[in-house]
Coordinates of C-alpha atoms in Angstrom, one line a residue:
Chain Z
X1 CA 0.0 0.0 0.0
X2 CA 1.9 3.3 -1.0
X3 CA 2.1 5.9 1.0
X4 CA 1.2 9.8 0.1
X5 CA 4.2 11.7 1.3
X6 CA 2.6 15.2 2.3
X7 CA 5.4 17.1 1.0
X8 CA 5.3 20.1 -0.8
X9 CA 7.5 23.3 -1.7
X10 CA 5.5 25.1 1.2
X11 CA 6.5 22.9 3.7
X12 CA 10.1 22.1 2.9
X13 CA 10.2 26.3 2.8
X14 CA 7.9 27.2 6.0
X15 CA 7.8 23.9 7.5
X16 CA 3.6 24.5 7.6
X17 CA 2.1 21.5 8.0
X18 CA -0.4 20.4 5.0
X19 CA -3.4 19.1 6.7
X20 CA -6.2 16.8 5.3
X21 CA -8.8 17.1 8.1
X22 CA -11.9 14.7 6.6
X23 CA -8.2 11.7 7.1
X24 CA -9.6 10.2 10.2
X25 CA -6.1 7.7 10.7
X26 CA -7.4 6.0 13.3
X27 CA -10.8 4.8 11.4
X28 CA -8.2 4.4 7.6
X29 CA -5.6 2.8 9.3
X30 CA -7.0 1.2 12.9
X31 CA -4.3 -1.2 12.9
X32 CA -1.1 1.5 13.1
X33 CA 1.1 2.4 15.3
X34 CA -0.6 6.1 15.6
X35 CA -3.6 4.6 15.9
X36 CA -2.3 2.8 19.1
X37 CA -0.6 5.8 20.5
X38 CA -4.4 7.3 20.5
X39 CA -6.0 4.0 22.1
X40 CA -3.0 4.8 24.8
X41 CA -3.9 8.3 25.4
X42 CA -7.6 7.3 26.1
X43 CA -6.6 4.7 28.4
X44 CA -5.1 7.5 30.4
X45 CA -7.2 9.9 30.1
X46 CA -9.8 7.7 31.3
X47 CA -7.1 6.6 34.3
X48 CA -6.8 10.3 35.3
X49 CA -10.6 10.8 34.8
X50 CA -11.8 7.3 36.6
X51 CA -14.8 9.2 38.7
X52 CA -15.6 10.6 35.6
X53 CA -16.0 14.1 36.9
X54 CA -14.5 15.5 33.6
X55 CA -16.9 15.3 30.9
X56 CA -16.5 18.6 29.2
X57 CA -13.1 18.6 28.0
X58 CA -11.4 21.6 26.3
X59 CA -8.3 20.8 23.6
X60 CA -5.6 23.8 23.2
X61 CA -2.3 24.6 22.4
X62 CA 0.0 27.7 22.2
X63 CA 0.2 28.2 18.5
X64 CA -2.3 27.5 15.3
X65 CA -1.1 23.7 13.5
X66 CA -0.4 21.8 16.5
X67 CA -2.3 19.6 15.2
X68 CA -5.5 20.1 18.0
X69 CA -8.1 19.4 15.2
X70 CA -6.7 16.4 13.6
X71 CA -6.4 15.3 17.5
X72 CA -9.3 15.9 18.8
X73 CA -11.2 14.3 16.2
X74 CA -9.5 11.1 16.1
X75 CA -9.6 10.9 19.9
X76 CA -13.5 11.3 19.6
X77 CA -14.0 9.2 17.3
X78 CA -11.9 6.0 19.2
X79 CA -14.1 7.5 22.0
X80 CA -17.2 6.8 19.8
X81 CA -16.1 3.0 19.1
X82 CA -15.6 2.3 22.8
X83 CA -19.5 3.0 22.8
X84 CA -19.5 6.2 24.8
X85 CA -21.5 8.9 23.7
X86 CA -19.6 12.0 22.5
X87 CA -20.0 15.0 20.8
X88 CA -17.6 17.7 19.7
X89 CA -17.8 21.2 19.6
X90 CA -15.9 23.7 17.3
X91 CA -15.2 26.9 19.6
X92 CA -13.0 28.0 17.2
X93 CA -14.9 30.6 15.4
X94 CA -12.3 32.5 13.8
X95 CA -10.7 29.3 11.9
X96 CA -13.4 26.9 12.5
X97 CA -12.2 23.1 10.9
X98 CA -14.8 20.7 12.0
X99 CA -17.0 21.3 8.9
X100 CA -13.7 20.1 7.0
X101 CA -13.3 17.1 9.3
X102 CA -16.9 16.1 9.4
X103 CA -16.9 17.5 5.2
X104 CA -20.1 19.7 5.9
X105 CA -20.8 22.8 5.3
X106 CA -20.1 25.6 7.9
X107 CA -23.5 26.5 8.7
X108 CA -26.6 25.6 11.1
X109 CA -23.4 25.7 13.4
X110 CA -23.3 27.0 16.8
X111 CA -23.5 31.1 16.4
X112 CA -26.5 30.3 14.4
X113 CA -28.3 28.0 17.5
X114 CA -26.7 31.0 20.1
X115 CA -28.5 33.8 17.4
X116 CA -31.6 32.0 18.2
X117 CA -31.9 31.4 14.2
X118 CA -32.1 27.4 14.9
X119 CA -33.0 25.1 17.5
X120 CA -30.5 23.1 19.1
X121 CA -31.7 19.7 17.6
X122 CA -30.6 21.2 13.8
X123 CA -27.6 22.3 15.2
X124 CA -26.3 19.0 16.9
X125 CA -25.6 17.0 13.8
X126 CA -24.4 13.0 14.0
X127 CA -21.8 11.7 11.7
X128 CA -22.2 8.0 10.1
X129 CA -19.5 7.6 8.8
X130 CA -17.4 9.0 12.1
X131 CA -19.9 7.7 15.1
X132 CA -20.0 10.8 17.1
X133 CA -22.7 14.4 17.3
X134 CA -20.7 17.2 16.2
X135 CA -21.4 20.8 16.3
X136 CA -19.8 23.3 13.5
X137 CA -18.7 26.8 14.7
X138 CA -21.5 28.2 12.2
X139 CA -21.7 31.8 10.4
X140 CA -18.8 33.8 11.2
X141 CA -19.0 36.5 13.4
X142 CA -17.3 39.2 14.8
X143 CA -18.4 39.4 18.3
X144 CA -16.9 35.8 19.0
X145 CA -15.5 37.3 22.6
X146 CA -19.7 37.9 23.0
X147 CA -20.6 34.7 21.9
X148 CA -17.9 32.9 23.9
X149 CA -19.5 34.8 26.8
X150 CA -23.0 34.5 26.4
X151 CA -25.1 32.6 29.5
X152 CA -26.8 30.5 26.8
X153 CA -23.7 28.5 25.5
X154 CA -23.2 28.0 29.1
X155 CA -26.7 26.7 29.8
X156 CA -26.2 24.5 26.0
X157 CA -23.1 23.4 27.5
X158 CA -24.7 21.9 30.6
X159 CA -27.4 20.4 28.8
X160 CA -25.1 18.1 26.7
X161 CA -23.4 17.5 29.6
X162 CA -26.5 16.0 30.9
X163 CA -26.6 13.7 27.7
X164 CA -23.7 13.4 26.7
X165 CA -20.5 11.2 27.8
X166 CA -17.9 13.5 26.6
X167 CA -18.5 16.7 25.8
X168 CA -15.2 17.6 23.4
X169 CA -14.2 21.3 22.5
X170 CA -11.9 22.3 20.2
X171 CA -10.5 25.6 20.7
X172 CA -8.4 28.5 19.4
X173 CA -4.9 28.7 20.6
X174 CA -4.1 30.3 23.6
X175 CA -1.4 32.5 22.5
X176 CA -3.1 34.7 19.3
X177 CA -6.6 35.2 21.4
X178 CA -8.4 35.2 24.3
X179 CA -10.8 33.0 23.3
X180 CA -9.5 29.9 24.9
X181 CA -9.0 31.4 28.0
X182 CA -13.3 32.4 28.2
X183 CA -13.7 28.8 26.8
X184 CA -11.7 27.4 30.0
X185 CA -14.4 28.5 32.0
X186 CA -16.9 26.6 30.5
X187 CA -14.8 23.0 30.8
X188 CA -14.2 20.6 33.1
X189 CA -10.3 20.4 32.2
X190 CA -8.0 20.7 29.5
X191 CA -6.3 18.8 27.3
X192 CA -3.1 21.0 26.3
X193 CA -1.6 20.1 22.7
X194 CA 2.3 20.8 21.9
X195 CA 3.6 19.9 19.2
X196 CA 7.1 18.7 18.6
X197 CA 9.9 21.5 17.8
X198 CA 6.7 24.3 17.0
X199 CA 6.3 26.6 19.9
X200 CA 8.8 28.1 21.7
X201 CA 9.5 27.1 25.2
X202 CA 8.9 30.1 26.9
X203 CA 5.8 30.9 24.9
X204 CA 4.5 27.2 25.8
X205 CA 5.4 28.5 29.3
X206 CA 3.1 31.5 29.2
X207 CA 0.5 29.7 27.5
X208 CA 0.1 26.9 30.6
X209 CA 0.6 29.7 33.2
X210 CA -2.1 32.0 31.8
X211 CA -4.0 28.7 31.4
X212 CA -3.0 27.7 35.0
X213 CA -5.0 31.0 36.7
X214 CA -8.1 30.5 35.3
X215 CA -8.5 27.7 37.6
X216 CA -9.3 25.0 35.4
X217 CA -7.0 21.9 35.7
X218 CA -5.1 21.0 33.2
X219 CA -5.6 17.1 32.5
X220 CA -2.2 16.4 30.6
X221 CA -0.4 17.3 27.8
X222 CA -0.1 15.4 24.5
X223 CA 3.3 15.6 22.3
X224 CA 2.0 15.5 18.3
X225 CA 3.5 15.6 15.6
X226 CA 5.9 13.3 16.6
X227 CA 8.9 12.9 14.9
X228 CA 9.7 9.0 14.6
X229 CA 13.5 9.2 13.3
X230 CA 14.0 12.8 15.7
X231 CA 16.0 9.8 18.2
X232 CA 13.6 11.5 21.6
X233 CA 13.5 7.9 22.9
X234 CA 10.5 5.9 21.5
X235 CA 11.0 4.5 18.1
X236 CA 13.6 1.9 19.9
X237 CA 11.1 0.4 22.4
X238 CA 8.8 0.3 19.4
X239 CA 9.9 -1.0 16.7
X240 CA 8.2 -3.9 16.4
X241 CA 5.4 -2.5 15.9
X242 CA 7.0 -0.3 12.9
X243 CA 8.5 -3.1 10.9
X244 CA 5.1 -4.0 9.7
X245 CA 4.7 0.1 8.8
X246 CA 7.9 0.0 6.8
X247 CA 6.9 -3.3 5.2
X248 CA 4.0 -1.5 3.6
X249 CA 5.9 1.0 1.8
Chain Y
X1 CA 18.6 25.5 41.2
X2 CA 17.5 22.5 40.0
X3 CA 16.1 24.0 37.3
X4 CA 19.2 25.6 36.6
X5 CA 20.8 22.1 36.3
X6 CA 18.3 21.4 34.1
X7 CA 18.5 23.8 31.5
X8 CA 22.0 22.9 31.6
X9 CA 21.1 19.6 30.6
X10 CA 18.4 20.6 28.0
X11 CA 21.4 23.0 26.6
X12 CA 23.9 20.2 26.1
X13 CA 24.3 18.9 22.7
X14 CA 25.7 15.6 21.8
X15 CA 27.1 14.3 18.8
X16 CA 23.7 11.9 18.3
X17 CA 22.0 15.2 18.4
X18 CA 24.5 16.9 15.8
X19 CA 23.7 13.4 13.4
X20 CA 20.0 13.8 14.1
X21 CA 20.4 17.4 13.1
X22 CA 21.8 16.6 10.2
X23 CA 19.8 14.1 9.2
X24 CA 16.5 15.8 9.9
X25 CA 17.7 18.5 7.7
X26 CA 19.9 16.9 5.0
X27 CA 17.6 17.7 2.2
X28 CA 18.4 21.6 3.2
X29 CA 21.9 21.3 3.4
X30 CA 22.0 19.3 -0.3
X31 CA 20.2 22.2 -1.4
X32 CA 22.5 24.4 -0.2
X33 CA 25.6 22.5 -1.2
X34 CA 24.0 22.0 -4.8
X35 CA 23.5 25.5 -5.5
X36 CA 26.7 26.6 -4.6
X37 CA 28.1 24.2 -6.4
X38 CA 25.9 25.0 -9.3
X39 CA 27.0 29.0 -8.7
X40 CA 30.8 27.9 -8.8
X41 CA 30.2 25.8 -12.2
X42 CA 28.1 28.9 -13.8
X43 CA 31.3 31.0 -13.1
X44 CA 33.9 29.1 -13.8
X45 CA 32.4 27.5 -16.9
X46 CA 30.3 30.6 -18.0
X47 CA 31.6 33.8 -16.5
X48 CA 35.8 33.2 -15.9
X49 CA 37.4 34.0 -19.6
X50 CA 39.8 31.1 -20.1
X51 CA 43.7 32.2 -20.3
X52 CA 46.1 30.0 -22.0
X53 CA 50.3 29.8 -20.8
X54 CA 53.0 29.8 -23.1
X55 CA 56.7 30.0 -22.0
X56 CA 60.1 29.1 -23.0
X57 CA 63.0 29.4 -21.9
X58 CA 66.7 31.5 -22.1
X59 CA 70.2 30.8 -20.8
X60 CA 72.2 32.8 -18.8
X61 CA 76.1 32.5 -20.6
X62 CA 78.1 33.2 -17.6
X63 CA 82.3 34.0 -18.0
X64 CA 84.1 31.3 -17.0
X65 CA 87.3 31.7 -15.1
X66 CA 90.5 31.7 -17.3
X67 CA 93.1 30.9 -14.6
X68 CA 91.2 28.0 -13.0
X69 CA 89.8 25.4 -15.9
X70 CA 85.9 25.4 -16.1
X71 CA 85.3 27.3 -12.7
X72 CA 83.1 30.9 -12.3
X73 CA 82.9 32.9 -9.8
X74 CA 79.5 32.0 -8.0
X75 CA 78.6 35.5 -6.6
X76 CA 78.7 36.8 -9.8
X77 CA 76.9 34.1 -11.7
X78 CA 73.8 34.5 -9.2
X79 CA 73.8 38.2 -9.2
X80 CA 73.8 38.3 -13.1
X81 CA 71.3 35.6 -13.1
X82 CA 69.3 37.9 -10.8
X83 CA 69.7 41.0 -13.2
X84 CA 68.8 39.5 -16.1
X85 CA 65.4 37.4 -14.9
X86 CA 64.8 41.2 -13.6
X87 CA 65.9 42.8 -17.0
X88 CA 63.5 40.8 -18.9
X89 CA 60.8 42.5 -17.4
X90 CA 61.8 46.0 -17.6
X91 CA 60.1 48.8 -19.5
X92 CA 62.7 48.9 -21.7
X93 CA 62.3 45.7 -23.4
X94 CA 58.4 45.4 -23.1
X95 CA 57.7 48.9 -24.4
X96 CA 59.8 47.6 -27.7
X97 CA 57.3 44.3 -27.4
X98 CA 54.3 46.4 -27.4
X99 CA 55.4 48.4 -30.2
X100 CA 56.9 45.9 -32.5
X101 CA 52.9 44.1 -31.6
X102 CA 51.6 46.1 -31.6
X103 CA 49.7 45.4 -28.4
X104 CA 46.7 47.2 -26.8
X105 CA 48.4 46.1 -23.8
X106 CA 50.2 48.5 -21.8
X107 CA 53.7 47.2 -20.4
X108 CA 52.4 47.0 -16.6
X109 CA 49.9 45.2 -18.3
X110 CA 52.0 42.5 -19.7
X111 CA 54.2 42.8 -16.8
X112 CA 51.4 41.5 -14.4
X113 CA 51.0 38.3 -16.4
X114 CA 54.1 37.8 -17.2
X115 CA 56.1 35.2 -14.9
X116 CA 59.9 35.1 -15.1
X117 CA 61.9 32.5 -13.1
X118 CA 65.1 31.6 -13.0
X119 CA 66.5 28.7 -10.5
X120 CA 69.4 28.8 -7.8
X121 CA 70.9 25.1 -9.6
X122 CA 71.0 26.5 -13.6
X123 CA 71.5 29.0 -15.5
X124 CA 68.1 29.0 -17.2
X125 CA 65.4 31.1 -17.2
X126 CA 61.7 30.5 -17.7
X127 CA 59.5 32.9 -19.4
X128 CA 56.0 32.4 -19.2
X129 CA 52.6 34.3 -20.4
X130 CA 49.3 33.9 -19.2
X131 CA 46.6 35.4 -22.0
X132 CA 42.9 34.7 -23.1
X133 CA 44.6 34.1 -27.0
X134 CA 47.2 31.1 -26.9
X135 CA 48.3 32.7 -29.9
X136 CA 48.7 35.8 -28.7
X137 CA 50.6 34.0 -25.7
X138 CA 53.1 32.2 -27.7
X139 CA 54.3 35.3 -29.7
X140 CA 54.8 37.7 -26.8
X141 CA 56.8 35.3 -25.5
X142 CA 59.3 35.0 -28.5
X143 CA 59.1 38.9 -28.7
X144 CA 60.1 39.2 -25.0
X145 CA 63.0 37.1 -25.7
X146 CA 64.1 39.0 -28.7
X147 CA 64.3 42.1 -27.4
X148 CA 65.6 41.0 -23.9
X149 CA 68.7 39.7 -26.6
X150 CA 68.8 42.9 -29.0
X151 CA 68.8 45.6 -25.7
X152 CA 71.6 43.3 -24.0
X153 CA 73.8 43.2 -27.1
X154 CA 73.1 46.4 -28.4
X155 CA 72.1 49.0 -26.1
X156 CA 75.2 50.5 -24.4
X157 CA 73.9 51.1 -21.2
X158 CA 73.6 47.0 -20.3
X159 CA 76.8 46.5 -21.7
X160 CA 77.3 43.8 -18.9
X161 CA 74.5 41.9 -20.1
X162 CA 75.9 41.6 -23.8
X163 CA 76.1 38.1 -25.1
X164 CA 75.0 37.1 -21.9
X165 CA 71.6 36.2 -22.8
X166 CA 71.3 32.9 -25.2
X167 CA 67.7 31.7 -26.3
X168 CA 67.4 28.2 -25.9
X169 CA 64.1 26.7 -27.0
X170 CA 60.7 28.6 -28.6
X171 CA 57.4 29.3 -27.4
X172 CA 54.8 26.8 -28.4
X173 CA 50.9 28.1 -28.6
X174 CA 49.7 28.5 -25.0
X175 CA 48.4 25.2 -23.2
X176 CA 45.4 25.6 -21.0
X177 CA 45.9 27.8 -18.0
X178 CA 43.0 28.5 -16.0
X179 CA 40.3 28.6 -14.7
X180 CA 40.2 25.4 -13.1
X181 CA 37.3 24.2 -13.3
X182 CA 36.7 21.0 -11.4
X183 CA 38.5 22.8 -8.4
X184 CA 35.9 25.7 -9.0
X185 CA 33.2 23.1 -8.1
X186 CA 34.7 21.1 -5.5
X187 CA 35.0 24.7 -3.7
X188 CA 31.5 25.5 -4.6
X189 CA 30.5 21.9 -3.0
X190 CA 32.3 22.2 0.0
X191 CA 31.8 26.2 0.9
X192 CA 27.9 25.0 -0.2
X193 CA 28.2 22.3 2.6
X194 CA 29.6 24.6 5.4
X195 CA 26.9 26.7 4.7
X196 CA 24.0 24.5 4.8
X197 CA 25.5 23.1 8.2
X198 CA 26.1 26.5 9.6
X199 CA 22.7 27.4 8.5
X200 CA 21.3 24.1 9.9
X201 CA 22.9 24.3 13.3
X202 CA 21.9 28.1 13.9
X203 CA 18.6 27.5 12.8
X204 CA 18.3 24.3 15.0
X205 CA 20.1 25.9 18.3
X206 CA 17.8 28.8 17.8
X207 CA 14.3 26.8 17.6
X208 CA 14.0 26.1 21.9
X209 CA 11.3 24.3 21.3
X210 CA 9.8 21.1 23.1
X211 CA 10.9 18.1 22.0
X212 CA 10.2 15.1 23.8
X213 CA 7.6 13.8 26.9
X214 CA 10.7 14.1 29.3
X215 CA 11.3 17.4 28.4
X216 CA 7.0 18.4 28.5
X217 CA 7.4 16.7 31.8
X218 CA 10.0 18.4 33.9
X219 CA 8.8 21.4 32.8
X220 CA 5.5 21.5 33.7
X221 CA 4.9 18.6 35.9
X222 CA 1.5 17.8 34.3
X223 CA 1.3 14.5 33.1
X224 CA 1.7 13.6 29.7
X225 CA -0.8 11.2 28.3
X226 CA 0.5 10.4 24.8
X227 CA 3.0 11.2 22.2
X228 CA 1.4 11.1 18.4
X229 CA 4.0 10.6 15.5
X230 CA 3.4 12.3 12.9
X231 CA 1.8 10.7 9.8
X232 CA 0.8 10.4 6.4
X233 CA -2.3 10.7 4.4
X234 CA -2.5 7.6 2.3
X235 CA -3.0 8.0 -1.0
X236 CA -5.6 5.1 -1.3
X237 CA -7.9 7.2 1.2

């Protein structure tokens, strides 16, 4: 099975990462060796969470293309398999992505529901192919510091609470705007993405320490964007499970 | 202070690091080493004018000694030896060259490319001229050493150089001189090299990013629950 290198002059130049959001690798490839480095963050998530008092659970990371999308929906849909009920949220309403992961349109989203131009059933929206309720960000708007405010995405936040497993937002990143900061009041923790060799240390730093006085806890961190051959440890343990990878190629 | 110990630690760089560096970055630092490789063959292949050397050679007849069979004196041999290497170069035989070629060439000119040796173990001399014409080489060659003879014998003022000077062997067309261009490229590659590791490392001691779960670890003491590698779309999908 060949691979698709995602290589481009952009990327060799600015080292941007080229995303395909609608590639669920955990669903296209269940059997990988990134598939089982999701199963293992689950399994401790759900170590850390045993009482299950964190349901609504917030996804950040200091800079934009940490790869918090591509994370988050992965992790919801593994959630979705183990037969818990989730549904995911896209907070991020200046660069909303869920529409591109869930391939949908951007609309009948959440600023639309919080407008009062939709009920809340049109905006919750269920993905076959995926397994999980998903809510898009909606029609852009300017007010999003309003919006992230407003008492009724509190109260709408709460209610899937009541009916839902795992409430999952995704979320700006915390060093551009505010935005995640309002949004930690609304979860029950956070789930802080860093991505390998991407942010700065100290603005990683900042990011956790503003994070850190808002008072909500800060579950654990997950390392993406993982660099295999970049010798940190891992490959060696693990390379029995890579043989089969390389075998493909 | 333990934290200080630690950045310490975080700061050191091994020579497993250095590889991983370079191997994490090698398509940047062929990139580099091929274009300045590729800058080095443009110039010395299209830019550098090609020169071409002729030479030949004179010899020195030095007075031998009428009291002792076959013996000179030494100090005087090496001294005239010395003069005339020196006289060969002088105004007064090149502004006759550039006249009887009438050359566009000024006699500084031909003086900066023209090499004149002579050696402490014979009584030779080498004359040599570096020009973009081979032709043009060869004959300003023979006219140096014509009119080095005609001002020794018949200028009055070197009258100690008379008959002194004997030509010994003619100039040929000039033989490929310069540039050289394989060396041009080797240069290019290895200058192209240094770069693209200079670049490297500086760009890579200057990212203080976070780079593995030990490292997320100590500095935040929050637990990490997973490391993803990074992956590829598969083109089936």
């Amino acid at each position: 099975m060949a691979k698709k290198k995602n290589f481009s002059l952009e990327r060799l130049i600015n080292g941007e990462r080229v995303s395909k959001y609608d590639y669920l690798v955990t669903k296209q490839d269940p059997l990988s060796f990134v598939t089982e480095s999701f199963q293992k963050v689950i399994i401790n998530i759900e170590y850390s969470n045993v009482d299950g008092d964190y349901k609504v659970i917030q996804f950040t990371s200091t800079l934009p293309s940490e790869g918090k999308s591509t994370f988050v929906s992965n992790l919801s849909y593994l959630i979705g398999q183990k037969g818990k009920k989730v549904i995911l949220l896209d907070l991020d309403l200046r660069k909303p992505k869920m529409n591109r992961v869930f391939n949908v349109p951007n609309k009948n989203g959440l600023t639309d529901y919080l407008a009062g131009k939709i009920p809340l059933d049109k905006a919750i929206n269920h993905s076959d192919e995926i397994g999980i309720d998903f809510i898009t960000a909606g029609e852009k708007t300017s007010a999003v510091v309003n919006v992230l405010e407003a008492k009724k995405l509190k109260d709408l936040i709460a209610q899937l609470r009541e009916t839902y497993d795992y409430v999952l937002l995704d979320t700006p990143p915390v060093i551009s705007v505010s935005d995640a900061l309002y949004i930690a009041n609304l979860a029950d923790g956070i789930i802080y993405i860093v991505a390998q060799n991407k942010a700065k240390k100290a603005l990683v730093k900042e990011a956790i320490s503003s994070l850190k006085d808002h008072g909500t806890p800060i579950l654990g961190m997950v390392l993406t964007q993982f660099d295999m051959k970049s010798g940190y440890g891992y490959n060696k343990d693990y390379s029995y499970y890579n043989y089969s990878e390389e075998d493909d190629e | 202070m333990n934290e200080q110990n630690m950045d310490m630690q975080e700061n050191e760089i091994s020579l497993l690091d250095l590889y991983l560096i370079v191997r994490k970055h090698i398509v940047l630092i062929l990139t580099f080493t091929t274009l300045f490789a590729m800058i080095a063959a443009g110039y010395a292949f299209l830019i550098v004018d090609e020169t071409y050397a002729s030479n030949a050679d004179v010899m020195v007849q030095v007075q031998t000694d009428q009291t002792v069979d076959g013996s000179y004196d030494y100090n005087t041999a090496q001294k005239l030896l010395a003069t005339i290497t020196e006289f060969m170069s002088k105004d007064v035989v090149l502004d006759e060259v550039v006249r009887d070629l009438d050359l566009s060439y000024t006699p500084k000119q031909i003086r900066s490319n023209l090499t004149i040796t002579s050696s402490n173990t014979s009584f030779f001399i080498n004359i040599k001229f570096v020009d973009e014409d081979p032709e043009l080489a060869r004959q300003i060659v023979d006219e140096v050493i014509n009119n080095a003879i005609q001002v020794a014998n018949g200028n009055d003022a070197f009258s100690t150089l008379k008959n002194k000077v004997t030509r010994t062997s003619f100039a040929d067309v000039g033989v490929y001189e310069a540039p050289n261009k394989p060396l041009y490229v080797v240069i290019g590659i290895i200058l192209g090299g240094i770069t693209g590791l200079g670049f490297v490392f500086i760009k890579e001691l200057m990212n203080n990013s976070y780079k593995s779960k030990e490292q997320l670890e100590a500095a935040f003491k929050i637990q990490v629950l997973g490391v993803i590698p990074e992956f590829e779309v598969k083109e089936d999908f």
